[in-house]
Amino acid sequence: TDSRPDDYEYALLSQHVYKNIKKHDIVPKAKNWMVYKTFSGDSAYFGAIYLNKETRHIVLVHRGTPFDLTSFS
């Protein structure tokens, strides 16, 4: 049987990475997913590794590039 994350789980993780997260946070509505490690750099980069404790899968999730829309007006 295929135990890989489905599209819904990927969407939940993609949404969760934009919150103020820290190591060991649990992802609401996503079965058995938690924040394993976070990464941030000198620039605006932020990413997180999520771990599913049951299936032992990991997913690396990145935030998109933030920018100010008012600079285009």
mmCIF file with all atom_site columns, N, CA and C in Angstrom:
data_model
loop_
_atom_site.group_PDB
_atom_site.id
_atom_site.type_symbol
_atom_site.label_atom_id
_atom_site.label_alt_id
_atom_site.label_comp_id
_atom_site.label_asym_id
_atom_site.label_entity_id
_atom_site.label_seq_id
_atom_site.pdbx_PDB_ins_code
_atom_site.Cartn_x
_atom_site.Cartn_y
_atom_site.Cartn_z
_atom_site.occupancy
_atom_site.B_iso_or_equiv
_atom_site.pdbx_formal_charge
_atom_site.auth_seq_id
_atom_site.auth_comp_id
_atom_site.auth_asym_id
_atom_site.auth_atom_id
_atom_site.pdbx_PDB_model_num
ATOM 1   N N  . THR A 1 1  ? 0.834  -1.189 0.000  1.00 0.00 ? 1  THR A N  1
ATOM 2   C CA . THR A 1 1  ? 0.000  0.000  0.000  1.00 0.00 ? 1  THR A CA 1
ATOM 3   C C  . THR A 1 1  ? 0.880  1.254  0.000  1.00 0.00 ? 1  THR A C  1
ATOM 4   N N  . ASP A 1 2  ? 0.395  2.289  -0.640 1.00 0.00 ? 2  ASP A N  1
ATOM 5   C CA . ASP A 1 2  ? 1.144  3.535  -0.765 1.00 0.00 ? 2  ASP A CA 1
ATOM 6   C C  . ASP A 1 2  ? 0.891  4.409  0.468  1.00 0.00 ? 2  ASP A C  1
ATOM 7   N N  . SER A 1 3  ? 1.930  4.674  1.225  1.00 0.00 ? 3  SER A N  1
ATOM 8   C CA . SER A 1 3  ? 1.776  5.474  2.453  1.00 0.00 ? 3  SER A CA 1
ATOM 9   C C  . SER A 1 3  ? 2.317  6.883  2.309  1.00 0.00 ? 3  SER A C  1
ATOM 10  N N  . ARG A 1 4  ? 2.658  7.277  1.080  1.00 0.00 ? 4  ARG A N  1
ATOM 11  C CA . ARG A 1 4  ? 3.161  8.639  0.868  1.00 0.00 ? 4  ARG A CA 1
ATOM 12  C C  . ARG A 1 4  ? 2.083  9.665  1.210  1.00 0.00 ? 4  ARG A C  1
ATOM 13  N N  . PRO A 1 5  ? 2.509  10.899 1.573  1.00 0.00 ? 5  PRO A N  1
ATOM 14  C CA . PRO A 1 5  ? 1.521  11.946 1.859  1.00 0.00 ? 5  PRO A CA 1
ATOM 15  C C  . PRO A 1 5  ? 0.647  12.204 0.628  1.00 0.00 ? 5  PRO A C  1
ATOM 16  N N  . ASP A 1 6  ? -0.620 12.518 0.881  1.00 0.00 ? 6  ASP A N  1
ATOM 17  C CA . ASP A 1 6  ? -1.503 12.866 -0.234 1.00 0.00 ? 6  ASP A CA 1
ATOM 18  C C  . ASP A 1 6  ? -1.483 14.381 -0.437 1.00 0.00 ? 6  ASP A C  1
ATOM 19  N N  . ASP A 1 7  ? -2.184 14.846 -1.457 1.00 0.00 ? 7  ASP A N  1
ATOM 20  C CA . ASP A 1 7  ? -2.189 16.277 -1.794 1.00 0.00 ? 7  ASP A CA 1
ATOM 21  C C  . ASP A 1 7  ? -2.708 17.130 -0.638 1.00 0.00 ? 7  ASP A C  1
ATOM 22  N N  . TYR A 1 8  ? -3.695 16.626 0.086  1.00 0.00 ? 8  TYR A N  1
ATOM 23  C CA . TYR A 1 8  ? -4.259 17.370 1.215  1.00 0.00 ? 8  TYR A CA 1
ATOM 24  C C  . TYR A 1 8  ? -3.213 17.574 2.311  1.00 0.00 ? 8  TYR A C  1
ATOM 25  N N  . GLU A 1 9  ? -2.439 16.528 2.603  1.00 0.00 ? 9  GLU A N  1
ATOM 26  C CA . GLU A 1 9  ? -1.392 16.657 3.621  1.00 0.00 ? 9  GLU A CA 1
ATOM 27  C C  . GLU A 1 9  ? -0.316 17.650 3.179  1.00 0.00 ? 9  GLU A C  1
ATOM 28  N N  . TYR A 1 10 ? 0.079  17.585 1.903  1.00 0.00 ? 10 TYR A N  1
ATOM 29  C CA . TYR A 1 10 ? 1.053  18.560 1.387  1.00 0.00 ? 10 TYR A CA 1
ATOM 30  C C  . TYR A 1 10 ? 0.511  19.987 1.516  1.00 0.00 ? 10 TYR A C  1
ATOM 31  N N  . ALA A 1 11 ? -0.757 20.181 1.227  1.00 0.00 ? 11 ALA A N  1
ATOM 32  C CA . ALA A 1 11 ? -1.366 21.512 1.336  1.00 0.00 ? 11 ALA A CA 1
ATOM 33  C C  . ALA A 1 11 ? -1.358 21.995 2.789  1.00 0.00 ? 11 ALA A C  1
ATOM 34  N N  . LEU A 1 12 ? -1.667 21.105 3.736  1.00 0.00 ? 12 LEU A N  1
ATOM 35  C CA . LEU A 1 12 ? -1.643 21.490 5.150  1.00 0.00 ? 12 LEU A CA 1
ATOM 36  C C  . LEU A 1 12 ? -0.241 21.893 5.592  1.00 0.00 ? 12 LEU A C  1
ATOM 37  N N  . LEU A 1 13 ? 0.770  21.154 5.163  1.00 0.00 ? 13 LEU A N  1
ATOM 38  C CA . LEU A 1 13 ? 2.144  21.483 5.519  1.00 0.00 ? 13 LEU A CA 1
ATOM 39  C C  . LEU A 1 13 ? 2.562  22.803 4.879  1.00 0.00 ? 13 LEU A C  1
ATOM 40  N N  . SER A 1 14 ? 2.173  23.017 3.625  1.00 0.00 ? 14 SER A N  1
ATOM 41  C CA . SER A 1 14 ? 2.503  24.264 2.924  1.00 0.00 ? 14 SER A CA 1
ATOM 42  C C  . SER A 1 14 ? 1.867  25.471 3.599  1.00 0.00 ? 14 SER A C  1
ATOM 43  N N  . GLN A 1 15 ? 0.677  25.307 4.105  1.00 0.00 ? 15 GLN A N  1
ATOM 44  C CA . GLN A 1 15 ? 0.002  26.386 4.821  1.00 0.00 ? 15 GLN A CA 1
ATOM 45  C C  . GLN A 1 15 ? 0.633  26.595 6.203  1.00 0.00 ? 15 GLN A C  1
ATOM 46  N N  . HIS A 1 16 ? 0.970  25.525 6.867  1.00 0.00 ? 16 HIS A N  1
ATOM 47  C CA . HIS A 1 16 ? 1.494  25.593 8.237  1.00 0.00 ? 16 HIS A CA 1
ATOM 48  C C  . HIS A 1 16 ? 2.838  26.312 8.314  1.00 0.00 ? 16 HIS A C  1
ATOM 49  N N  . VAL A 1 17 ? 3.683  26.179 7.286  1.00 0.00 ? 17 VAL A N  1
ATOM 50  C CA . VAL A 1 17 ? 5.026  26.767 7.326  1.00 0.00 ? 17 VAL A CA 1
ATOM 51  C C  . VAL A 1 17 ? 4.985  28.302 7.384  1.00 0.00 ? 17 VAL A C  1
ATOM 52  N N  . TYR A 1 18 ? 3.853  28.901 7.032  1.00 0.00 ? 18 TYR A N  1
ATOM 53  C CA . TYR A 1 18 ? 3.722  30.362 7.087  1.00 0.00 ? 18 TYR A CA 1
ATOM 54  C C  . TYR A 1 18 ? 3.361  30.869 8.483  1.00 0.00 ? 18 TYR A C  1
ATOM 55  N N  . LYS A 1 19 ? 3.079  29.983 9.405  1.00 0.00 ? 19 LYS A N  1
ATOM 56  C CA . LYS A 1 19 ? 2.755  30.386 10.780 1.00 0.00 ? 19 LYS A CA 1
ATOM 57  C C  . LYS A 1 19 ? 4.047  30.565 11.574 1.00 0.00 ? 19 LYS A C  1
ATOM 58  N N  . ASN A 1 20 ? 3.927  31.090 12.760 1.00 0.00 ? 20 ASN A N  1
ATOM 59  C CA . ASN A 1 20 ? 5.078  31.239 13.651 1.00 0.00 ? 20 ASN A CA 1
ATOM 60  C C  . ASN A 1 20 ? 5.333  29.877 14.302 1.00 0.00 ? 20 ASN A C  1
ATOM 61  N N  . ILE A 1 21 ? 6.147  29.052 13.644 1.00 0.00 ? 21 ILE A N  1
ATOM 62  C CA . ILE A 1 21 ? 6.312  27.670 14.092 1.00 0.00 ? 21 ILE A CA 1
ATOM 63  C C  . ILE A 1 21 ? 7.658  27.463 14.771 1.00 0.00 ? 21 ILE A C  1
ATOM 64  N N  . LYS A 1 22 ? 7.717  26.393 15.555 1.00 0.00 ? 22 LYS A N  1
ATOM 65  C CA . LYS A 1 22 ? 8.969  26.000 16.191 1.00 0.00 ? 22 LYS A CA 1
ATOM 66  C C  . LYS A 1 22 ? 9.049  24.477 16.232 1.00 0.00 ? 22 LYS A C  1
ATOM 67  N N  . LYS A 1 23 ? 10.221 23.985 16.561 1.00 0.00 ? 23 LYS A N  1
ATOM 68  C CA . LYS A 1 23 ? 10.473 22.551 16.613 1.00 0.00 ? 23 LYS A CA 1
ATOM 69  C C  . LYS A 1 23 ? 9.454  21.854 17.516 1.00 0.00 ? 23 LYS A C  1
ATOM 70  N N  . HIS A 1 24 ? 8.994  20.718 17.085 1.00 0.00 ? 24 HIS A N  1
ATOM 71  C CA . HIS A 1 24 ? 8.046  19.837 17.775 1.00 0.00 ? 24 HIS A CA 1
ATOM 72  C C  . HIS A 1 24 ? 6.594  20.319 17.730 1.00 0.00 ? 24 HIS A C  1
ATOM 73  N N  . ASP A 1 25 ? 6.297  21.421 17.032 1.00 0.00 ? 25 ASP A N  1
ATOM 74  C CA . ASP A 1 25 ? 4.896  21.819 16.860 1.00 0.00 ? 25 ASP A CA 1
ATOM 75  C C  . ASP A 1 25 ? 4.160  20.730 16.080 1.00 0.00 ? 25 ASP A C  1
ATOM 76  N N  . ILE A 1 26 ? 2.924  20.499 16.471 1.00 0.00 ? 26 ILE A N  1
ATOM 77  C CA . ILE A 1 26 ? 2.059  19.534 15.786 1.00 0.00 ? 26 ILE A CA 1
ATOM 78  C C  . ILE A 1 26 ? 1.255  20.289 14.732 1.00 0.00 ? 26 ILE A C  1
ATOM 79  N N  . VAL A 1 27 ? 1.053  19.673 13.574 1.00 0.00 ? 27 VAL A N  1
ATOM 80  C CA . VAL A 1 27 ? 0.284  20.292 12.493 1.00 0.00 ? 27 VAL A CA 1
ATOM 81  C C  . VAL A 1 27 ? -1.178 19.912 12.665 1.00 0.00 ? 27 VAL A C  1
ATOM 82  N N  . PRO A 1 28 ? -2.049 20.899 12.937 1.00 0.00 ? 28 PRO A N  1
ATOM 83  C CA . PRO A 1 28 ? -3.471 20.584 13.092 1.00 0.00 ? 28 PRO A CA 1
ATOM 84  C C  . PRO A 1 28 ? -4.055 19.966 11.818 1.00 0.00 ? 28 PRO A C  1
ATOM 85  N N  . LYS A 1 29 ? -4.942 19.038 11.975 1.00 0.00 ? 29 LYS A N  1
ATOM 86  C CA . LYS A 1 29 ? -5.667 18.352 10.892 1.00 0.00 ? 29 LYS A CA 1
ATOM 87  C C  . LYS A 1 29 ? -4.804 17.409 10.070 1.00 0.00 ? 29 LYS A C  1
ATOM 88  N N  . ALA A 1 30 ? -3.491 17.429 10.271 1.00 0.00 ? 30 ALA A N  1
ATOM 89  C CA . ALA A 1 30 ? -2.613 16.523 9.524  1.00 0.00 ? 30 ALA A CA 1
ATOM 90  C C  . ALA A 1 30 ? -2.218 15.380 10.455 1.00 0.00 ? 30 ALA A C  1
ATOM 91  N N  . LYS A 1 31 ? -2.594 14.190 10.089 1.00 0.00 ? 31 LYS A N  1
ATOM 92  C CA . LYS A 1 31 ? -2.405 13.034 10.968 1.00 0.00 ? 31 LYS A CA 1
ATOM 93  C C  . LYS A 1 31 ? -0.913 12.714 11.183 1.00 0.00 ? 31 LYS A C  1
ATOM 94  N N  . ASN A 1 32 ? -0.466 12.861 12.442 1.00 0.00 ? 32 ASN A N  1
ATOM 95  C CA . ASN A 1 32 ? 0.876  12.474 12.879 1.00 0.00 ? 32 ASN A CA 1
ATOM 96  C C  . ASN A 1 32 ? 2.030  13.322 12.334 1.00 0.00 ? 32 ASN A C  1
ATOM 97  N N  . TRP A 1 33 ? 1.754  14.527 11.827 1.00 0.00 ? 33 TRP A N  1
ATOM 98  C CA . TRP A 1 33 ? 2.824  15.388 11.314 1.00 0.00 ? 33 TRP A CA 1
ATOM 99  C C  . TRP A 1 33 ? 3.249  16.385 12.379 1.00 0.00 ? 33 TRP A C  1
ATOM 100 N N  . MET A 1 34 ? 4.579  16.591 12.479 1.00 0.00 ? 34 MET A N  1
ATOM 101 C CA . MET A 1 34 ? 5.142  17.560 13.421 1.00 0.00 ? 34 MET A CA 1
ATOM 102 C C  . MET A 1 34 ? 6.333  18.263 12.771 1.00 0.00 ? 34 MET A C  1
ATOM 103 N N  . VAL A 1 35 ? 6.680  19.427 13.303 1.00 0.00 ? 35 VAL A N  1
ATOM 104 C CA . VAL A 1 35 ? 7.863  20.155 12.848 1.00 0.00 ? 35 VAL A CA 1
ATOM 105 C C  . VAL A 1 35 ? 9.081  19.473 13.459 1.00 0.00 ? 35 VAL A C  1
ATOM 106 N N  . TYR A 1 36 ? 9.979  19.002 12.602 1.00 0.00 ? 36 TYR A N  1
ATOM 107 C CA . TYR A 1 36 ? 11.183 18.331 13.072 1.00 0.00 ? 36 TYR A CA 1
ATOM 108 C C  . TYR A 1 36 ? 12.325 19.333 13.251 1.00 0.00 ? 36 TYR A C  1
ATOM 109 N N  . LYS A 1 37 ? 12.447 20.268 12.287 1.00 0.00 ? 37 LYS A N  1
ATOM 110 C CA . LYS A 1 37 ? 13.512 21.263 12.343 1.00 0.00 ? 37 LYS A CA 1
ATOM 111 C C  . LYS A 1 37 ? 13.133 22.436 11.465 1.00 0.00 ? 37 LYS A C  1
ATOM 112 N N  . THR A 1 38 ? 13.555 23.641 11.865 1.00 0.00 ? 38 THR A N  1
ATOM 113 C CA . THR A 1 38 ? 13.317 24.835 11.045 1.00 0.00 ? 38 THR A CA 1
ATOM 114 C C  . THR A 1 38 ? 14.652 25.423 10.600 1.00 0.00 ? 38 THR A C  1
ATOM 115 N N  . PHE A 1 39 ? 14.609 26.139 9.484  1.00 0.00 ? 39 PHE A N  1
ATOM 116 C CA . PHE A 1 39 ? 15.791 26.773 8.906  1.00 0.00 ? 39 PHE A CA 1
ATOM 117 C C  . PHE A 1 39 ? 15.454 28.210 8.533  1.00 0.00 ? 39 PHE A C  1
ATOM 118 N N  . SER A 1 40 ? 16.348 29.130 8.860  1.00 0.00 ? 40 SER A N  1
ATOM 119 C CA . SER A 1 40 ? 16.193 30.513 8.413  1.00 0.00 ? 40 SER A CA 1
ATOM 120 C C  . SER A 1 40 ? 17.576 31.057 8.110  1.00 0.00 ? 40 SER A C  1
ATOM 121 N N  . GLY A 1 41 ? 17.620 32.010 7.190  1.00 0.00 ? 41 GLY A N  1
ATOM 122 C CA . GLY A 1 41 ? 18.895 32.564 6.769  1.00 0.00 ? 41 GLY A CA 1
ATOM 123 C C  . GLY A 1 41 ? 18.956 34.054 6.975  1.00 0.00 ? 41 GLY A C  1
ATOM 124 N N  . ASP A 1 42 ? 20.053 34.638 6.517  1.00 0.00 ? 42 ASP A N  1
ATOM 125 C CA . ASP A 1 42 ? 20.231 36.088 6.624  1.00 0.00 ? 42 ASP A CA 1
ATOM 126 C C  . ASP A 1 42 ? 19.196 36.841 5.799  1.00 0.00 ? 42 ASP A C  1
ATOM 127 N N  . SER A 1 43 ? 18.773 36.233 4.716  1.00 0.00 ? 43 SER A N  1
ATOM 128 C CA . SER A 1 43 ? 17.727 36.856 3.902  1.00 0.00 ? 43 SER A CA 1
ATOM 129 C C  . SER A 1 43 ? 16.380 36.491 4.506  1.00 0.00 ? 43 SER A C  1
ATOM 130 N N  . ALA A 1 44 ? 15.358 36.549 3.730  1.00 0.00 ? 44 ALA A N  1
ATOM 131 C CA . ALA A 1 44 ? 14.009 36.248 4.221  1.00 0.00 ? 44 ALA A CA 1
ATOM 132 C C  . ALA A 1 44 ? 13.691 34.756 4.137  1.00 0.00 ? 44 ALA A C  1
ATOM 133 N N  . TYR A 1 45 ? 14.691 33.917 3.883  1.00 0.00 ? 45 TYR A N  1
ATOM 134 C CA . TYR A 1 45 ? 14.435 32.481 3.722  1.00 0.00 ? 45 TYR A CA 1
ATOM 135 C C  . TYR A 1 45 ? 13.913 31.868 5.022  1.00 0.00 ? 45 TYR A C  1
ATOM 136 N N  . PHE A 1 46 ? 12.928 30.980 4.868  1.00 0.00 ? 46 PHE A N  1
ATOM 137 C CA . PHE A 1 46 ? 12.463 30.158 5.978  1.00 0.00 ? 46 PHE A CA 1
ATOM 138 C C  . PHE A 1 46 ? 11.949 28.844 5.415  1.00 0.00 ? 46 PHE A C  1
ATOM 139 N N  . GLY A 1 47 ? 12.362 27.765 6.033  1.00 0.00 ? 47 GLY A N  1
ATOM 140 C CA . GLY A 1 47 ? 11.897 26.448 5.643  1.00 0.00 ? 47 GLY A CA 1
ATOM 141 C C  . GLY A 1 47 ? 11.790 25.557 6.863  1.00 0.00 ? 47 GLY A C  1
ATOM 142 N N  . ALA A 1 48 ? 11.137 24.425 6.699  1.00 0.00 ? 48 ALA A N  1
ATOM 143 C CA . ALA A 1 48 ? 10.977 23.494 7.808  1.00 0.00 ? 48 ALA A CA 1
ATOM 144 C C  . ALA A 1 48 ? 10.955 22.068 7.282  1.00 0.00 ? 48 ALA A C  1
ATOM 145 N N  . ILE A 1 49 ? 11.499 21.169 8.090  1.00 0.00 ? 49 ILE A N  1
ATOM 146 C CA . ILE A 1 49 ? 11.360 19.746 7.826  1.00 0.00 ? 49 ILE A CA 1
ATOM 147 C C  . ILE A 1 49 ? 10.229 19.246 8.708  1.00 0.00 ? 49 ILE A C  1
ATOM 148 N N  . TYR A 1 50 ? 9.268  18.578 8.078  1.00 0.00 ? 50 TYR A N  1
ATOM 149 C CA . TYR A 1 50 ? 8.149  17.975 8.794  1.00 0.00 ? 50 TYR A CA 1
ATOM 150 C C  . TYR A 1 50 ? 8.356  16.465 8.824  1.00 0.00 ? 50 TYR A C  1
ATOM 151 N N  . LEU A 1 51 ? 8.003  15.865 9.936  1.00 0.00 ? 51 LEU A N  1
ATOM 152 C CA . LEU A 1 51 ? 8.159  14.428 10.132 1.00 0.00 ? 51 LEU A CA 1
ATOM 153 C C  . LEU A 1 51 ? 6.808  13.817 10.471 1.00 0.00 ? 51 LEU A C  1
ATOM 154 N N  . ASN A 1 52 ? 6.499  12.725 9.791  1.00 0.00 ? 52 ASN A N  1
ATOM 155 C CA . ASN A 1 52 ? 5.328  11.936 10.161 1.00 0.00 ? 52 ASN A CA 1
ATOM 156 C C  . ASN A 1 52 ? 5.841  10.797 11.042 1.00 0.00 ? 52 ASN A C  1
ATOM 157 N N  . LYS A 1 53 ? 5.464  10.832 12.302 1.00 0.00 ? 53 LYS A N  1
ATOM 158 C CA . LYS A 1 53 ? 5.988  9.868  13.271 1.00 0.00 ? 53 LYS A CA 1
ATOM 159 C C  . LYS A 1 53 ? 5.522  8.435  12.996 1.00 0.00 ? 53 LYS A C  1
ATOM 160 N N  . GLU A 1 54 ? 4.377  8.296  12.364 1.00 0.00 ? 54 GLU A N  1
ATOM 161 C CA . GLU A 1 54 ? 3.838  6.953  12.097 1.00 0.00 ? 54 GLU A CA 1
ATOM 162 C C  . GLU A 1 54 ? 4.485  6.315  10.873 1.00 0.00 ? 54 GLU A C  1
ATOM 163 N N  . THR A 1 55 ? 4.539  7.064  9.768  1.00 0.00 ? 55 THR A N  1
ATOM 164 C CA . THR A 1 55 ? 5.066  6.513  8.514  1.00 0.00 ? 55 THR A CA 1
ATOM 165 C C  . THR A 1 55 ? 6.562  6.733  8.357  1.00 0.00 ? 55 THR A C  1
ATOM 166 N N  . ARG A 1 56 ? 7.149  7.594  9.199  1.00 0.00 ? 56 ARG A N  1
ATOM 167 C CA . ARG A 1 56 ? 8.566  7.951  9.159  1.00 0.00 ? 56 ARG A CA 1
ATOM 168 C C  . ARG A 1 56 ? 8.947  8.659  7.859  1.00 0.00 ? 56 ARG A C  1
ATOM 169 N N  . HIS A 1 57 ? 7.987  9.358  7.250  1.00 0.00 ? 57 HIS A N  1
ATOM 170 C CA . HIS A 1 57 ? 8.265  10.180 6.082  1.00 0.00 ? 57 HIS A CA 1
ATOM 171 C C  . HIS A 1 57 ? 8.672  11.571 6.534  1.00 0.00 ? 57 HIS A C  1
ATOM 172 N N  . ILE A 1 58 ? 9.508  12.228 5.719  1.00 0.00 ? 58 ILE A N  1
ATOM 173 C CA . ILE A 1 58 ? 9.853  13.622 5.963  1.00 0.00 ? 58 ILE A CA 1
ATOM 174 C C  . ILE A 1 58 ? 9.529  14.435 4.711  1.00 0.00 ? 58 ILE A C  1
ATOM 175 N N  . VAL A 1 59 ? 9.184  15.707 4.932  1.00 0.00 ? 59 VAL A N  1
ATOM 176 C CA . VAL A 1 59 ? 8.897  16.627 3.831  1.00 0.00 ? 59 VAL A CA 1
ATOM 177 C C  . VAL A 1 59 ? 9.575  17.947 4.156  1.00 0.00 ? 59 VAL A C  1
ATOM 178 N N  . LEU A 1 60 ? 10.350 18.475 3.209  1.00 0.00 ? 60 LEU A N  1
ATOM 179 C CA . LEU A 1 60 ? 10.974 19.788 3.347  1.00 0.00 ? 60 LEU A CA 1
ATOM 180 C C  . LEU A 1 60 ? 10.060 20.816 2.696  1.00 0.00 ? 60 LEU A C  1
ATOM 181 N N  . VAL A 1 61 ? 9.643  21.817 3.464  1.00 0.00 ? 61 VAL A N  1
ATOM 182 C CA . VAL A 1 61 ? 8.684  22.817 2.994  1.00 0.00 ? 61 VAL A CA 1
ATOM 183 C C  . VAL A 1 61 ? 9.327  24.190 3.076  1.00 0.00 ? 61 VAL A C  1
ATOM 184 N N  . HIS A 1 62 ? 9.152  25.006 2.034  1.00 0.00 ? 62 HIS A N  1
ATOM 185 C CA . HIS A 1 62 ? 9.727  26.353 1.973  1.00 0.00 ? 62 HIS A CA 1
ATOM 186 C C  . HIS A 1 62 ? 8.623  27.397 1.932  1.00 0.00 ? 62 HIS A C  1
ATOM 187 N N  . ARG A 1 63 ? 8.880  28.537 2.570  1.00 0.00 ? 63 ARG A N  1
ATOM 188 C CA . ARG A 1 63 ? 7.989  29.686 2.386  1.00 0.00 ? 63 ARG A CA 1
ATOM 189 C C  . ARG A 1 63 ? 8.333  30.341 1.059  1.00 0.00 ? 63 ARG A C  1
ATOM 190 N N  . GLY A 1 64 ? 7.348  31.012 0.476  1.00 0.00 ? 64 GLY A N  1
ATOM 191 C CA . GLY A 1 64 ? 7.597  31.779 -0.735 1.00 0.00 ? 64 GLY A CA 1
ATOM 192 C C  . GLY A 1 64 ? 8.336  33.066 -0.406 1.00 0.00 ? 64 GLY A C  1
ATOM 193 N N  . THR A 1 65 ? 8.808  33.746 -1.422 1.00 0.00 ? 65 THR A N  1
ATOM 194 C CA . THR A 1 65 ? 9.536  34.995 -1.230 1.00 0.00 ? 65 THR A CA 1
ATOM 195 C C  . THR A 1 65 ? 8.572  36.114 -0.861 1.00 0.00 ? 65 THR A C  1
ATOM 196 N N  . PRO A 1 66 ? 8.772  36.748 0.294  1.00 0.00 ? 66 PRO A N  1
ATOM 197 C CA . PRO A 1 66 ? 7.902  37.868 0.668  1.00 0.00 ? 66 PRO A CA 1
ATOM 198 C C  . PRO A 1 66 ? 8.316  39.137 -0.086 1.00 0.00 ? 66 PRO A C  1
ATOM 199 N N  . PHE A 1 67 ? 7.342  39.913 -0.480 1.00 0.00 ? 67 PHE A N  1
ATOM 200 C CA . PHE A 1 67 ? 7.641  41.208 -1.068 1.00 0.00 ? 67 PHE A CA 1
ATOM 201 C C  . PHE A 1 67 ? 6.498  42.155 -0.794 1.00 0.00 ? 67 PHE A C  1
ATOM 202 N N  . ASP A 1 68 ? 6.798  43.430 -0.915 1.00 0.00 ? 68 ASP A N  1
ATOM 203 C CA . ASP A 1 68 ? 5.840  44.480 -0.596 1.00 0.00 ? 68 ASP A CA 1
ATOM 204 C C  . ASP A 1 68 ? 5.096  44.892 -1.857 1.00 0.00 ? 68 ASP A C  1
ATOM 205 N N  . LEU A 1 69 ? 3.800  44.626 -1.910 1.00 0.00 ? 69 LEU A N  1
ATOM 206 C CA . LEU A 1 69 ? 3.011  44.969 -3.099 1.00 0.00 ? 69 LEU A CA 1
ATOM 207 C C  . LEU A 1 69 ? 2.875  46.480 -3.295 1.00 0.00 ? 69 LEU A C  1
ATOM 208 N N  . THR A 1 70 ? 3.016  47.266 -2.231 1.00 0.00 ? 70 THR A N  1
ATOM 209 C CA . THR A 1 70 ? 2.876  48.712 -2.361 1.00 0.00 ? 70 THR A CA 1
ATOM 210 C C  . THR A 1 70 ? 4.006  49.322 -3.194 1.00 0.00 ? 70 THR A C  1
ATOM 211 N N  . SER A 1 71 ? 5.113  48.616 -3.334 1.00 0.00 ? 71 SER A N  1
ATOM 212 C CA . SER A 1 71 ? 6.221  49.147 -4.147 1.00 0.00 ? 71 SER A CA 1
ATOM 213 C C  . SER A 1 71 ? 5.890  49.134 -5.631 1.00 0.00 ? 71 SER A C  1
ATOM 214 N N  . PHE A 1 72 ? 4.802  48.486 -6.029 1.00 0.00 ? 72 PHE A N  1
ATOM 215 C CA . PHE A 1 72 ? 4.408  48.423 -7.441 1.00 0.00 ? 72 PHE A CA 1
ATOM 216 C C  . PHE A 1 72 ? 3.356  49.465 -7.822 1.00 0.00 ? 72 PHE A C  1
ATOM 217 N N  . SER A 1 73 ? 2.967  50.301 -6.863 1.00 0.00 ? 73 SER A N  1
ATOM 218 C CA . SER A 1 73 ? 1.928  51.282 -7.194 1.00 0.00 ? 73 SER A CA 1
ATOM 219 C C  . SER A 1 73 ? 2.515  52.594 -7.636 1.00 0.00 ? 73 SER A C  1
#
